[in-house]
CSV table of C-alpha atoms and ligand atoms in Angstrom, one decimal:
chain,number,residue,atom,x,y,z
A,1,ASN,CA,-51.0,-22.1,3.3
A,2,ARG,CA,-48.2,-20.0,4.8
A,3,VAL,CA,-48.4,-16.3,3.7
A,4,ARG,CA,-45.6,-13.8,4.0
A,5,ILE,CA,-46.3,-10.7,6.0
A,6,ASN,CA,-45.4,-8.5,3.0
A,7,GLU,CA,-48.0,-10.2,1.0
A,8,LEU,CA,-50.6,-9.7,3.7
A,9,LEU,CA,-49.8,-6.1,4.2
A,10,GLN,CA,-50.2,-5.4,0.4
A,11,ARG,CA,-53.6,-6.8,0.2
A,12,PRO,CA,-56.4,-4.5,-1.0
A,13,GLU,CA,-58.7,-5.2,1.9
A,14,ALA,CA,-59.0,-7.2,5.1
A,15,GLY,CA,-61.0,-10.5,5.4
A,16,GLY,CA,-60.4,-14.2,5.3
A,17,GLU,CA,-58.4,-16.5,7.4
A,18,VAL,CA,-54.7,-16.4,7.3
A,19,THR,CA,-51.7,-18.2,8.7
A,20,ILE,CA,-48.5,-16.5,9.3
A,21,HIS,CA,-45.1,-17.7,10.7
A,22,GLY,CA,-42.4,-15.5,12.3
A,23,TRP,CA,-40.7,-14.3,15.3
A,24,VAL,CA,-42.1,-12.3,18.1
A,25,ARG,CA,-40.7,-8.7,18.1
A,26,THR,CA,-42.7,-7.6,21.2
A,27,CYS,CA,-45.5,-8.9,23.2
A,28,ARG,CA,-47.8,-7.3,25.8
A,29,HIS,CA,-49.9,-9.5,27.9
A,30,SER,CA,-52.9,-7.8,29.5
A,31,LYS,CA,-55.8,-9.3,31.5
A,32,GLY,CA,-57.7,-11.5,29.0
A,33,PHE,CA,-55.7,-11.0,26.0
A,34,SER,CA,-52.2,-10.5,24.5
A,35,PHE,CA,-50.8,-8.3,21.7
A,36,LEU,CA,-48.1,-10.0,19.7
A,37,GLU,CA,-46.0,-8.0,17.0
A,38,ILE,CA,-44.7,-10.6,14.6
A,39,ASN,CA,-42.0,-10.2,12.0
A,40,ASP,CA,-41.0,-12.8,9.4
A,41,GLY,CA,-38.2,-10.8,7.6
A,42,SER,CA,-40.3,-10.4,4.3
A,43,ILE,CA,-40.7,-6.7,5.1
A,44,ILE,CA,-39.6,-4.3,7.8
A,45,HIS,CA,-43.1,-4.0,9.3
A,46,ASN,CA,-44.6,-6.3,11.9
A,47,ILE,CA,-48.1,-7.5,11.9
A,48,GLN,CA,-50.0,-7.3,15.2
A,49,CYS,CA,-51.8,-10.3,16.4
A,50,VAL,CA,-54.5,-10.0,19.1
A,51,VAL,CA,-54.9,-13.3,21.0
A,52,ASP,CA,-57.8,-13.6,23.3
A,53,ALA,CA,-57.5,-15.7,26.4
A,54,ASP,CA,-59.9,-18.2,25.0
A,55,VAL,CA,-57.5,-19.8,22.6
A,56,PRO,CA,-56.9,-23.3,23.9
A,57,ASN,CA,-53.3,-23.0,25.0
A,58,TYR,CA,-53.4,-19.4,26.1
A,59,ASP,CA,-52.3,-19.9,29.7
A,60,ARG,CA,-49.6,-22.5,29.0
A,61,ASP,CA,-48.1,-21.1,25.8
A,62,VAL,CA,-49.2,-17.6,24.7
A,63,LYS,CA,-48.8,-15.9,28.2
A,64,ALA,CA,-45.3,-17.3,28.5
A,65,LEU,CA,-44.2,-15.8,25.1
A,66,GLN,CA,-41.1,-13.7,25.0
A,67,THR,CA,-39.5,-11.5,22.5
A,68,GLY,CA,-37.5,-13.7,20.0
A,69,ALA,CA,-40.0,-16.7,20.2
A,70,SER,CA,-41.0,-18.4,16.9
A,71,VAL,CA,-44.7,-18.8,16.3
A,72,ARG,CA,-47.4,-19.7,13.9
A,73,VAL,CA,-50.6,-17.7,14.2
A,74,THR,CA,-53.9,-18.5,12.3
A,75,GLY,CA,-56.8,-16.1,12.5
A,76,ARG,CA,-58.9,-13.4,10.7
A,77,LEU,CA,-57.2,-10.6,8.9
A,78,VAL,CA,-59.2,-7.5,10.1
A,79,ASP,CA,-58.8,-3.7,9.8
A,80,SER,CA,-56.6,-2.4,12.6
A,81,PRO,CA,-58.0,0.3,14.8
A,82,GLY,CA,-54.4,1.2,15.7
A,83,LYS,CA,-52.5,4.0,14.2
A,84,GLY,CA,-49.8,3.2,11.5
A,85,GLN,CA,-51.0,-0.2,10.5
A,86,ARG,CA,-53.7,-1.2,8.2
A,87,PHE,CA,-54.4,-4.8,9.3
A,88,GLU,CA,-54.1,-7.0,12.3
A,89,ILE,CA,-54.8,-10.6,12.9
A,90,GLN,CA,-57.5,-11.7,15.4
A,91,ALA,CA,-55.9,-14.9,16.3
A,92,LYS,CA,-57.7,-18.3,16.7
A,93,ASP,CA,-54.8,-20.5,17.1
A,94,VAL,CA,-51.2,-19.9,18.2
A,95,HIS,CA,-48.5,-22.5,17.9
A,96,VAL,CA,-45.2,-21.9,19.5
A,97,TYR,CA,-42.2,-23.4,17.9
A,98,GLY,CA,-39.7,-22.2,20.4
A,99,ASN,CA,-39.7,-19.6,23.2
A,100,ALA,CA,-36.6,-17.4,23.7
A,101,GLU,CA,-35.6,-17.2,27.3
A,102,GLY,CA,-32.7,-14.9,27.8
A,103,TYR,CA,-32.9,-13.5,24.2
A,104,PRO,CA,-30.1,-10.9,23.8
A,105,LEU,CA,-32.0,-8.9,21.2
A,106,GLN,CA,-34.5,-7.1,23.3
A,107,LYS,CA,-36.5,-4.3,21.7
A,108,LYS,CA,-34.6,-1.3,22.7
A,109,GLY,CA,-32.0,0.3,20.4
A,110,HIS,CA,-28.6,-1.6,20.4
A,111,THR,CA,-25.4,-0.2,19.2
A,112,MET,CA,-23.9,-1.5,16.0
A,113,GLU,CA,-21.0,-2.9,18.0
A,114,PHE,CA,-23.2,-4.9,20.2
A,115,LEU,CA,-25.0,-6.2,17.2
A,116,ARG,CA,-21.8,-7.3,15.5
A,117,SER,CA,-21.0,-9.3,18.7
A,118,ILE,CA,-24.2,-11.3,18.0
A,119,ALA,CA,-24.0,-11.4,14.2
A,120,HIS,CA,-25.8,-14.8,14.1
A,121,LEU,CA,-28.9,-13.0,15.4
A,122,ARG,CA,-28.7,-9.5,14.1
A,123,ALA,CA,-30.6,-10.3,10.9
A,124,ARG,CA,-33.6,-10.3,13.2
A,125,SER,CA,-33.1,-6.5,14.0
A,126,ASN,CA,-34.8,-3.9,11.9
A,127,THR,CA,-31.6,-2.5,10.6
A,128,PHE,CA,-30.0,-5.7,9.5
A,129,GLY,CA,-33.2,-7.2,8.1
A,130,ALA,CA,-33.3,-4.0,5.9
A,131,VAL,CA,-29.7,-4.3,4.9
A,132,LEU,CA,-30.1,-7.8,3.9
A,133,ARG,CA,-33.1,-7.2,1.7
A,134,VAL,CA,-31.6,-4.1,0.1
A,135,ARG,CA,-28.4,-6.1,-0.5
A,136,ASN,CA,-30.4,-8.8,-2.2
A,137,VAL,CA,-32.2,-6.3,-4.5
A,138,MET,CA,-28.9,-4.7,-5.4
A,139,ALA,CA,-27.4,-8.2,-6.3
A,140,ARG,CA,-30.3,-8.7,-8.6
A,141,ALA,CA,-30.1,-5.2,-10.1
A,142,ILE,CA,-26.5,-5.9,-10.9
A,143,HIS,CA,-27.3,-9.2,-12.8
A,144,ASP,CA,-30.2,-7.6,-14.5
A,145,PHE,CA,-28.2,-4.7,-15.7
A,146,PHE,CA,-25.5,-6.9,-17.3
A,147,GLN,CA,-27.8,-9.6,-18.5
A,148,SER,CA,-30.1,-7.2,-20.2
A,149,ARG,CA,-27.1,-5.9,-22.1
A,150,GLY,CA,-26.0,-9.3,-23.3
A,151,PHE,CA,-23.0,-9.7,-20.9
A,152,VAL,CA,-21.9,-13.2,-20.0
A,153,TYR,CA,-21.7,-14.0,-16.3
A,154,LEU,CA,-18.2,-15.5,-15.7
A,155,HIS,CA,-17.1,-17.5,-12.7
A,156,THR,CA,-13.5,-16.7,-12.1
A,157,PRO,CA,-11.3,-18.8,-9.6
A,158,ILE,CA,-10.9,-18.0,-5.9
A,159,ILE,CA,-7.6,-19.8,-5.6
A,160,THR,CA,-5.0,-18.2,-7.8
A,161,ALA,CA,-1.3,-18.0,-8.4
A,162,SER,CA,-1.2,-14.5,-9.6
A,163,ASP,CA,-1.4,-11.2,-7.8
A,164,CYS,CA,-3.7,-9.1,-10.0
A,165,GLU,CA,-3.2,-5.8,-8.2
A,166,GLY,CA,0.5,-6.5,-7.5
A,167,ALA,CA,0.1,-5.0,-4.0
A,168,GLY,CA,1.1,-8.1,-2.2
A,169,GLU,CA,-1.9,-8.1,-0.1
A,170,MET,CA,-2.8,-11.8,-0.6
A,171,PHE,CA,-3.9,-14.5,1.8
A,172,ARG,CA,-1.7,-17.6,1.2
A,173,VAL,CA,-3.5,-20.8,0.6
A,174,THR,CA,-2.2,-23.7,2.7
A,175,THR,CA,-3.5,-27.0,4.1
A,176,LEU,CA,-3.7,-28.9,7.3
A,177,ASP,CA,-2.3,-32.2,6.1
A,178,ALA,CA,-3.9,-34.3,8.7
A,179,GLY,CA,-2.0,-37.3,10.1
A,180,ASP,CA,1.4,-36.0,9.1
A,181,PRO,CA,3.7,-34.5,11.7
A,182,PRO,CA,3.6,-30.7,11.5
A,183,ARG,CA,5.9,-29.4,8.9
A,184,ALA,CA,8.9,-27.5,9.9
A,185,GLU,CA,9.4,-23.9,9.2
A,186,GLY,CA,10.4,-23.2,5.6
A,187,GLU,CA,9.4,-26.7,4.5
A,188,ILE,CA,7.4,-26.8,1.4
A,189,ASP,CA,3.7,-26.7,2.1
A,190,PHE,CA,1.2,-29.4,0.9
A,191,ALA,CA,-0.9,-26.9,-1.0
A,192,GLN,CA,2.2,-25.8,-2.8
A,193,ASP,CA,3.0,-29.5,-3.7
A,194,PHE,CA,-0.6,-29.9,-4.7
A,195,PHE,CA,-0.7,-27.0,-7.2
A,196,GLY,CA,2.9,-27.0,-8.1
A,197,LYS,CA,3.3,-23.4,-7.0
A,198,PRO,CA,2.3,-21.1,-4.2
A,199,THR,CA,-1.3,-20.0,-4.4
A,200,SER,CA,-3.5,-17.4,-2.7
A,201,LEU,CA,-7.0,-16.2,-2.5
A,202,THR,CA,-7.8,-13.9,-5.3
A,203,VAL,CA,-7.8,-10.1,-4.9
A,204,SER,CA,-9.6,-9.6,-8.2
A,205,GLY,CA,-11.0,-11.7,-11.0
A,206,GLN,CA,-9.9,-9.2,-13.6
A,207,LEU,CA,-7.0,-11.1,-15.3
A,208,SER,CA,-9.3,-14.1,-15.9
A,209,ALA,CA,-12.1,-11.8,-17.0
A,210,GLU,CA,-9.9,-10.1,-19.6
A,211,THR,CA,-9.2,-13.5,-21.2
A,212,ALA,CA,-12.9,-14.2,-21.5
A,213,ALA,CA,-13.7,-10.7,-22.8
A,214,LEU,CA,-11.1,-11.3,-25.5
A,215,ALA,CA,-13.4,-14.2,-26.7
A,216,LEU,CA,-16.9,-13.3,-25.7
A,217,SER,CA,-16.7,-9.4,-25.9
A,218,ASP,CA,-18.7,-8.5,-22.8
A,219,VAL,CA,-18.4,-10.4,-19.5
A,220,TYR,CA,-18.7,-9.7,-15.8
A,221,THR,CA,-17.9,-11.4,-12.6
A,222,PHE,CA,-19.5,-11.1,-9.2
A,223,GLY,CA,-17.8,-12.9,-6.5
A,224,PRO,CA,-15.9,-12.8,-3.2
A,225,THR,CA,-12.4,-11.3,-3.2
A,226,PHE,CA,-9.9,-11.2,-0.4
A,227,ARG,CA,-7.3,-8.6,0.8
A,228,ALA,CA,-4.8,-9.0,3.5
A,229,GLU,CA,-4.5,-5.3,3.9
A,230,ASN,CA,-5.0,-3.1,7.0
A,231,SER,CA,-8.7,-3.4,7.1
A,232,ASN,CA,-9.2,-1.5,10.4
A,233,THR,CA,-11.3,1.2,8.7
A,234,THR,CA,-15.0,1.7,8.1
A,235,ARG,CA,-14.6,0.9,4.4
A,236,HIS,CA,-12.3,-2.1,4.3
A,237,LEU,CA,-13.0,-5.7,4.7
A,238,ALA,CA,-10.6,-8.7,4.4
A,239,GLU,CA,-13.3,-10.5,2.4
A,240,PHE,CA,-15.7,-8.5,0.2
A,241,TRP,CA,-17.7,-8.9,-3.0
A,242,MET,CA,-16.7,-7.3,-6.2
A,243,VAL,CA,-18.4,-6.9,-9.6
A,244,GLU,CA,-16.1,-6.7,-12.5
A,245,PRO,CA,-17.3,-6.1,-16.0
A,246,GLU,CA,-14.7,-6.4,-18.8
A,247,CYS,CA,-15.4,-5.4,-22.4
A,248,ALA,CA,-13.5,-5.9,-25.6
A,249,PHE,CA,-13.3,-3.0,-28.2
A,250,PHE,CA,-13.9,-0.6,-25.3
A,251,ASP,CA,-11.9,2.5,-24.4
A,252,LEU,CA,-11.7,4.6,-21.3
A,253,ASP,CA,-14.7,6.9,-22.3
A,254,ASP,CA,-16.8,3.7,-22.9
A,255,ASP,CA,-15.7,2.4,-19.5
A,256,VAL,CA,-16.7,5.6,-17.7
A,257,ALA,CA,-20.1,5.7,-19.5
A,258,LEU,CA,-20.7,2.1,-18.5
A,259,ALA,CA,-19.9,2.7,-14.9
A,260,GLU,CA,-22.3,5.7,-14.8
A,261,ALA,CA,-25.2,3.8,-16.3
A,262,PHE,CA,-24.4,0.8,-14.1
A,263,LEU,CA,-24.5,2.8,-10.8
A,264,LYS,CA,-27.6,4.7,-11.7
A,265,HIS,CA,-29.4,1.5,-12.6
A,266,ILE,CA,-28.5,0.1,-9.2
A,267,PHE,CA,-29.6,3.3,-7.3
A,268,SER,CA,-32.9,3.6,-9.2
A,269,THR,CA,-33.7,0.0,-8.6
A,270,VAL,CA,-33.1,0.4,-4.9
A,271,LEU,CA,-35.4,3.5,-4.8
A,272,SER,CA,-38.2,1.8,-6.8
A,273,GLU,CA,-38.0,-1.7,-5.2
A,274,CYS,CA,-37.1,-1.0,-1.6
A,275,PRO,CA,-39.4,1.9,-0.6
A,276,ASP,CA,-40.0,0.6,3.0
A,277,ASP,CA,-36.5,-0.2,3.8
A,278,MET,CA,-35.3,3.1,2.2
A,279,ASP,CA,-37.8,4.9,4.2
A,280,PHE,CA,-36.4,3.2,7.4
A,281,PHE,CA,-32.8,4.2,6.4
A,282,ASN,CA,-33.8,7.7,5.6
A,283,LYS,CA,-35.5,8.1,9.1
A,284,ARG,CA,-33.1,6.2,11.2
A,285,ILE,CA,-29.7,6.0,9.6
A,286,ASP,CA,-29.1,8.9,7.2
A,287,LYS,CA,-31.6,11.6,6.7
A,288,THR,CA,-30.4,12.4,3.1
A,289,ALA,CA,-30.2,8.8,1.9
A,290,ILE,CA,-33.2,9.0,-0.5
A,291,GLU,CA,-32.7,12.6,-1.7
A,292,THR,CA,-29.0,11.8,-2.4
A,293,LEU,CA,-29.9,8.8,-4.5
A,294,ARG,CA,-32.6,10.6,-6.4
A,295,HIS,CA,-30.3,13.4,-7.2
A,296,ILE,CA,-27.5,11.1,-8.4
A,297,VAL,CA,-29.9,9.2,-10.7
A,298,GLU,CA,-31.0,12.5,-12.3
A,299,SER,CA,-27.8,14.3,-12.9
A,300,PRO,CA,-24.7,13.4,-14.9
A,301,PHE,CA,-21.5,12.4,-13.0
A,302,GLU,CA,-18.6,14.9,-12.8
A,303,ARG,CA,-15.5,14.0,-14.5
A,304,MET,CA,-11.9,15.3,-14.1
A,305,SER,CA,-8.3,14.2,-14.5
A,306,TYR,CA,-6.2,13.2,-11.5
A,307,SER,CA,-4.0,16.2,-12.4
A,308,ASP,CA,-6.8,18.7,-12.2
A,309,ALA,CA,-7.9,17.1,-8.9
A,310,ILE,CA,-4.5,17.6,-7.4
A,311,GLU,CA,-4.6,21.3,-8.5
A,312,ILE,CA,-8.0,21.7,-6.8
A,313,LEU,CA,-6.7,20.0,-3.6
A,314,SER,CA,-3.6,22.2,-3.5
A,315,LYS,CA,-5.6,25.4,-3.9
A,316,SER,CA,-8.4,24.4,-1.6
A,317,GLY,CA,-6.6,26.0,1.4
A,318,LYS,CA,-7.5,22.9,3.5
A,319,SER,CA,-5.0,21.4,5.9
A,320,PHE,CA,-5.1,17.8,5.2
A,321,GLU,CA,-3.6,15.2,7.6
A,322,PHE,CA,-1.7,13.8,4.5
A,323,PRO,CA,-0.4,16.6,2.4
A,324,ILE,CA,-1.0,15.9,-1.3
A,325,GLU,CA,1.1,16.5,-4.4
A,326,TRP,CA,1.2,15.1,-7.9
A,327,GLY,CA,2.3,11.5,-7.9
A,328,LEU,CA,0.8,10.5,-4.5
A,329,ASP,CA,-2.3,8.4,-4.2
A,330,LEU,CA,-5.3,10.2,-2.9
A,331,GLN,CA,-6.3,9.4,0.8
A,332,SER,CA,-10.0,9.2,1.8
A,333,GLU,CA,-9.8,12.8,3.2
A,334,HIS,CA,-8.9,14.0,-0.3
A,335,GLU,CA,-11.6,12.0,-2.0
A,336,ARG,CA,-14.1,13.2,0.5
A,337,TYR,CA,-13.1,16.9,0.0
A,338,LEU,CA,-13.5,16.5,-3.8
A,339,THR,CA,-16.9,14.8,-3.6
A,340,GLU,CA,-18.5,16.4,-0.6
A,341,GLU,CA,-17.2,20.0,-0.8
A,342,HIS,CA,-16.1,20.5,-4.4
A,343,VAL,CA,-18.5,18.7,-6.7
A,344,LYS,CA,-21.1,17.4,-4.2
A,345,ARG,CA,-21.9,14.3,-6.2
A,346,PRO,CA,-20.2,11.3,-7.8
A,347,LEU,CA,-16.8,12.1,-9.4
A,348,VAL,CA,-15.0,10.1,-12.0
A,349,LEU,CA,-11.2,10.7,-11.7
A,350,THR,CA,-9.1,9.6,-14.7
A,351,ASP,CA,-5.5,9.4,-15.9
A,352,TYR,CA,-3.7,8.7,-12.7
A,353,PRO,CA,0.1,8.6,-12.4
A,354,ARG,CA,1.3,5.2,-13.7
A,355,ASP,CA,3.5,4.6,-10.7
A,356,ILE,CA,0.7,4.4,-8.3
A,357,LYS,CA,-1.4,2.0,-10.5
A,358,ALA,CA,-1.2,-1.6,-11.5
A,359,PHE,CA,0.9,-3.1,-14.4
A,360,TYR,CA,-2.1,-3.8,-16.7
A,361,MET,CA,-3.3,-0.2,-17.2
A,362,ARG,CA,-2.9,1.3,-20.6
A,363,GLN,CA,-0.1,3.9,-20.8
A,364,ASN,CA,-1.0,7.3,-22.0
A,365,ASP,CA,1.1,9.2,-24.6
A,366,ASP,CA,2.4,11.6,-22.0
A,367,GLY,CA,4.7,8.9,-20.6
A,368,LYS,CA,3.5,9.7,-17.0
A,369,THR,CA,-0.1,8.6,-16.7
A,370,VAL,CA,-2.3,5.7,-17.4
A,371,ALA,CA,-5.9,5.4,-18.7
A,372,ALA,CA,-7.3,4.7,-15.3
A,373,MET,CA,-10.6,5.7,-13.8
A,374,ASP,CA,-11.9,5.7,-10.2
A,375,VAL,CA,-15.5,6.6,-9.3
A,376,LEU,CA,-15.6,8.5,-6.0
A,377,VAL,CA,-18.8,9.1,-4.0
A,378,PRO,CA,-19.6,11.4,-1.1
A,379,LYS,CA,-18.9,9.9,2.4
A,380,ILE,CA,-17.4,6.7,1.1
A,381,GLY,CA,-14.7,7.8,-1.4
A,382,GLU,CA,-13.8,5.2,-4.0
A,383,ILE,CA,-16.3,2.7,-4.9
A,384,ILE,CA,-15.2,1.8,-8.4
A,385,GLY,CA,-11.6,1.3,-9.7
A,386,GLY,CA,-11.1,0.5,-13.4
A,387,SER,CA,-9.0,1.2,-16.5
A,388,GLN,CA,-8.5,0.7,-20.1
A,389,ARG,CA,-6.0,-2.2,-20.4
A,390,GLU,CA,-2.7,-2.2,-22.1
A,391,GLU,CA,-3.4,-4.3,-25.2
A,392,ARG,CA,0.0,-3.5,-26.9
A,393,LEU,CA,2.3,-6.5,-26.2
A,394,ASP,CA,5.5,-4.6,-26.3
A,395,ARG,CA,4.4,-1.8,-24.0
A,396,LEU,CA,2.9,-4.4,-21.5
A,397,GLN,CA,6.2,-6.4,-21.5
A,398,GLU,CA,8.2,-3.3,-20.9
A,399,ARG,CA,6.0,-2.2,-18.1
A,400,MET,CA,6.2,-5.7,-16.4
A,401,LYS,CA,9.9,-5.7,-16.7
A,402,GLU,CA,10.1,-2.3,-15.0
A,403,MET,CA,7.9,-3.5,-12.2
A,404,GLY,CA,9.8,-6.8,-11.8
A,405,LEU,CA,7.0,-9.1,-12.8
A,406,PRO,CA,8.5,-12.3,-14.4
A,407,GLU,CA,7.0,-13.1,-17.8
A,408,GLU,CA,7.0,-16.8,-17.1
A,409,ASP,CA,4.2,-16.2,-14.4
A,410,TYR,CA,2.0,-14.3,-16.8
A,411,TRP,CA,2.6,-16.2,-20.1
A,412,TRP,CA,-1.1,-16.9,-20.5
A,413,TYR,CA,-1.9,-13.3,-20.0
A,414,LEU,CA,0.6,-12.2,-22.5
A,415,ASP,CA,-0.8,-14.8,-25.0
A,416,THR,CA,-4.0,-12.7,-25.1
A,417,ARG,CA,-1.9,-9.8,-26.5
A,418,LYS,CA,-0.1,-12.1,-28.9
A,419,PHE,CA,-3.2,-13.6,-30.5
A,420,GLY,CA,-5.8,-11.3,-31.6
A,421,THR,CA,-5.3,-8.6,-29.1
A,422,ALA,CA,-7.8,-5.8,-28.9
A,423,PRO,CA,-8.4,-2.6,-27.0
A,424,HIS,CA,-10.5,-3.5,-23.9
A,425,ALA,CA,-11.5,-1.9,-20.6
A,426,GLY,CA,-13.3,-2.8,-17.4
A,427,PHE,CA,-13.6,-1.9,-13.7
A,428,GLY,CA,-14.4,-3.3,-10.3
A,429,LEU,CA,-17.2,-2.2,-8.1
A,430,GLY,CA,-16.9,-2.8,-4.3
A,431,PHE,CA,-20.3,-4.3,-3.6
A,432,GLU,CA,-20.3,-3.5,0.2
A,433,ARG,CA,-19.2,0.1,-0.3
A,434,THR,CA,-22.1,0.5,-2.7
A,435,ILE,CA,-24.5,-0.9,-0.2
A,436,GLN,CA,-23.1,1.5,2.5
A,437,PHE,CA,-23.6,4.4,0.0
A,438,CYS,CA,-27.3,3.5,-0.7
A,439,THR,CA,-28.2,2.8,2.9
A,440,GLY,CA,-26.1,5.4,4.7
A,441,MET,CA,-24.7,2.6,7.0
A,442,ALA,CA,-21.5,4.1,8.5
A,443,ASN,CA,-19.5,0.9,8.9
A,444,ILE,CA,-18.8,-1.6,6.1
A,445,ARG,CA,-18.9,-4.4,8.8
A,446,ASP,CA,-22.6,-3.7,9.0
A,447,VAL,CA,-23.7,-4.4,5.3
A,448,ILE,CA,-22.3,-8.0,5.1
A,449,PRO,CA,-23.8,-10.9,6.9
A,450,PHE,CA,-20.5,-11.9,8.5
A,451,PRO,CA,-17.6,-9.5,8.3
A,452,ARG,CA,-14.1,-10.7,8.1
A,453,THR,CA,-11.7,-8.0,9.5
A,454,PRO,CA,-8.6,-8.1,11.6
A,455,GLY,CA,-9.3,-10.1,14.7
A,456,SER,CA,-12.8,-11.1,13.6
A,457,ALA,CA,-13.7,-14.3,11.8
A,458,GLU,CA,-16.3,-15.8,14.3
A,459,PHE,CA,-19.7,-16.9,13.1
B,1,LIG,O1,-9.5,-0.5,-7.1
B,1,LIG,P1,-9.5,-2.0,-6.9
B,1,LIG,O2,-8.3,-2.5,-6.2
B,1,LIG,O3,-9.5,-2.6,-8.4
B,1,LIG,C1,-9.3,-3.8,-8.8
B,1,LIG,O4,-9.2,-4.8,-8.1
B,1,LIG,C2,-9.4,-4.0,-10.3
B,1,LIG,N1,-8.7,-5.3,-10.7
B,1,LIG,C3,-10.8,-4.0,-10.7
B,1,LIG,C4,-11.0,-4.1,-12.2
B,1,LIG,O5,-10.6,-3.2,-12.9
B,1,LIG,N2,-11.6,-5.2,-12.7
B,1,LIG,O6,-10.8,-2.6,-6.3
B,1,LIG,C5,-12.0,-2.2,-6.8
B,1,LIG,C6,-13.0,-1.8,-5.8
B,1,LIG,C7,-12.7,-0.6,-5.0
B,1,LIG,O7,-13.0,0.6,-5.8
B,1,LIG,C8,-13.4,-0.7,-3.8
B,1,LIG,O8,-14.8,-0.3,-4.0
B,1,LIG,C9,-13.5,-2.1,-3.6
B,1,LIG,O9,-13.1,-2.8,-4.8
B,1,LIG,N3,-12.5,-2.5,-2.6
B,1,LIG,C10,-12.8,-3.0,-1.3
B,1,LIG,N4,-14.0,-3.0,-0.7
B,1,LIG,C11,-14.0,-3.4,0.6
B,1,LIG,N5,-12.9,-3.7,1.3
B,1,LIG,C12,-11.6,-3.7,0.7
B,1,LIG,N6,-10.6,-4.1,1.4
B,1,LIG,C13,-11.6,-3.3,-0.7
B,1,LIG,N7,-10.6,-3.1,-1.5
B,1,LIG,C14,-11.2,-2.7,-2.6
B,2,LIG,MG1,-8.6,1.2,-6.4
């Protein structure tokens, strides 16, 4: 007979006996009664419980209650005379599971930095409760989007021998082979013996997804990926979740259209399914959060080529910290100028110089650019990176040779181009950056339960 607080608050009317379980957010003890604000994480709102001094264990348990304690409360659901809440519980019975002496998460506003230092408790704060609920709804929206379009959810390996992005930003897999004396420097590692070659944590499931797309037509991955890059920014994690659709018989235009429909589906789902949490973000974190999402859902994305973007940036008259010219990768200040000052909405940039992009991207006829596309959004910058893939065996081999990638290591990937190759395209969406964008949370460390960044792997 445990009811969740969200279910209670959505009832059409008061009445009846209810039992709730949760954690005390605040308590006020007056002469003869106590007010408890209880939250169970099912919704951002608390329910107030009024406990009269005549409940049996009042003096021993209720009066001693502190913020953070866990309780079970049974009582009548009544209309609340207080402002801003429909119902309250007139308690008949209060059971205390555990009090919370010295609880670090007292009521008053804590900094995000402080909350990060107690990541094991921060889900009990309003902000992180809301983040985790929105994150969950977004994950479901992602699966719904692809499942309703007949995509197959593919589980790609986390341990891999290939560097998909070719950026050398991989975490090497090794073992602690217990019992043996520690191995000397340079001595072959057990994990390398085990797999027969050096392995790492994957930076992207794309290469595996391509093999599946060239059999099942439409697939997607949704899993953790790892990057040993300098993650000391507000938009980089060493461990983050990526969503990677891959579609056969798809070109770059199809890919761009899929990305736009996909993002709009996620944003409109968040708006319709997370009204209370989005209200909270809109009031407390980013005053434009809801309006921004609504606007994006309703209007088409802007699209331009990398070359046009460079021209706009050069003519902008802005003095950037990193000067930009054709051939250089965009820095976040450039992405932000384009999305925040130039188009003021999501921007799809296409046809990047091939020398700043990965080996698998399809080469354009100009000999200089590839059929790449990135989706940039205001405040965050890049949230999607994708491309049409090079499906022509000879062009792919040529490019790999130029980039010094040994064919022996990619024989299985090349096989897909030898046996029934087909045009195909896909992209990767950074899940945490997308959550940041929806919620307005400033730091990516605050939209994942336990962030992995340089110097931080506790919890
Ligand atoms: O642009 P990226 O590197 O693309 C790929 O990995 C392709 N293989 C994807 C594909 O085509 N299937 O990464 C994709 C997205 C970025 O746009 C960004 O949103 C996110 O992943 N991302 C990160 N998010 C958090 N922390 C990091 N260190 C990230 N690196 C990339
Ligand atoms: Mg990218």
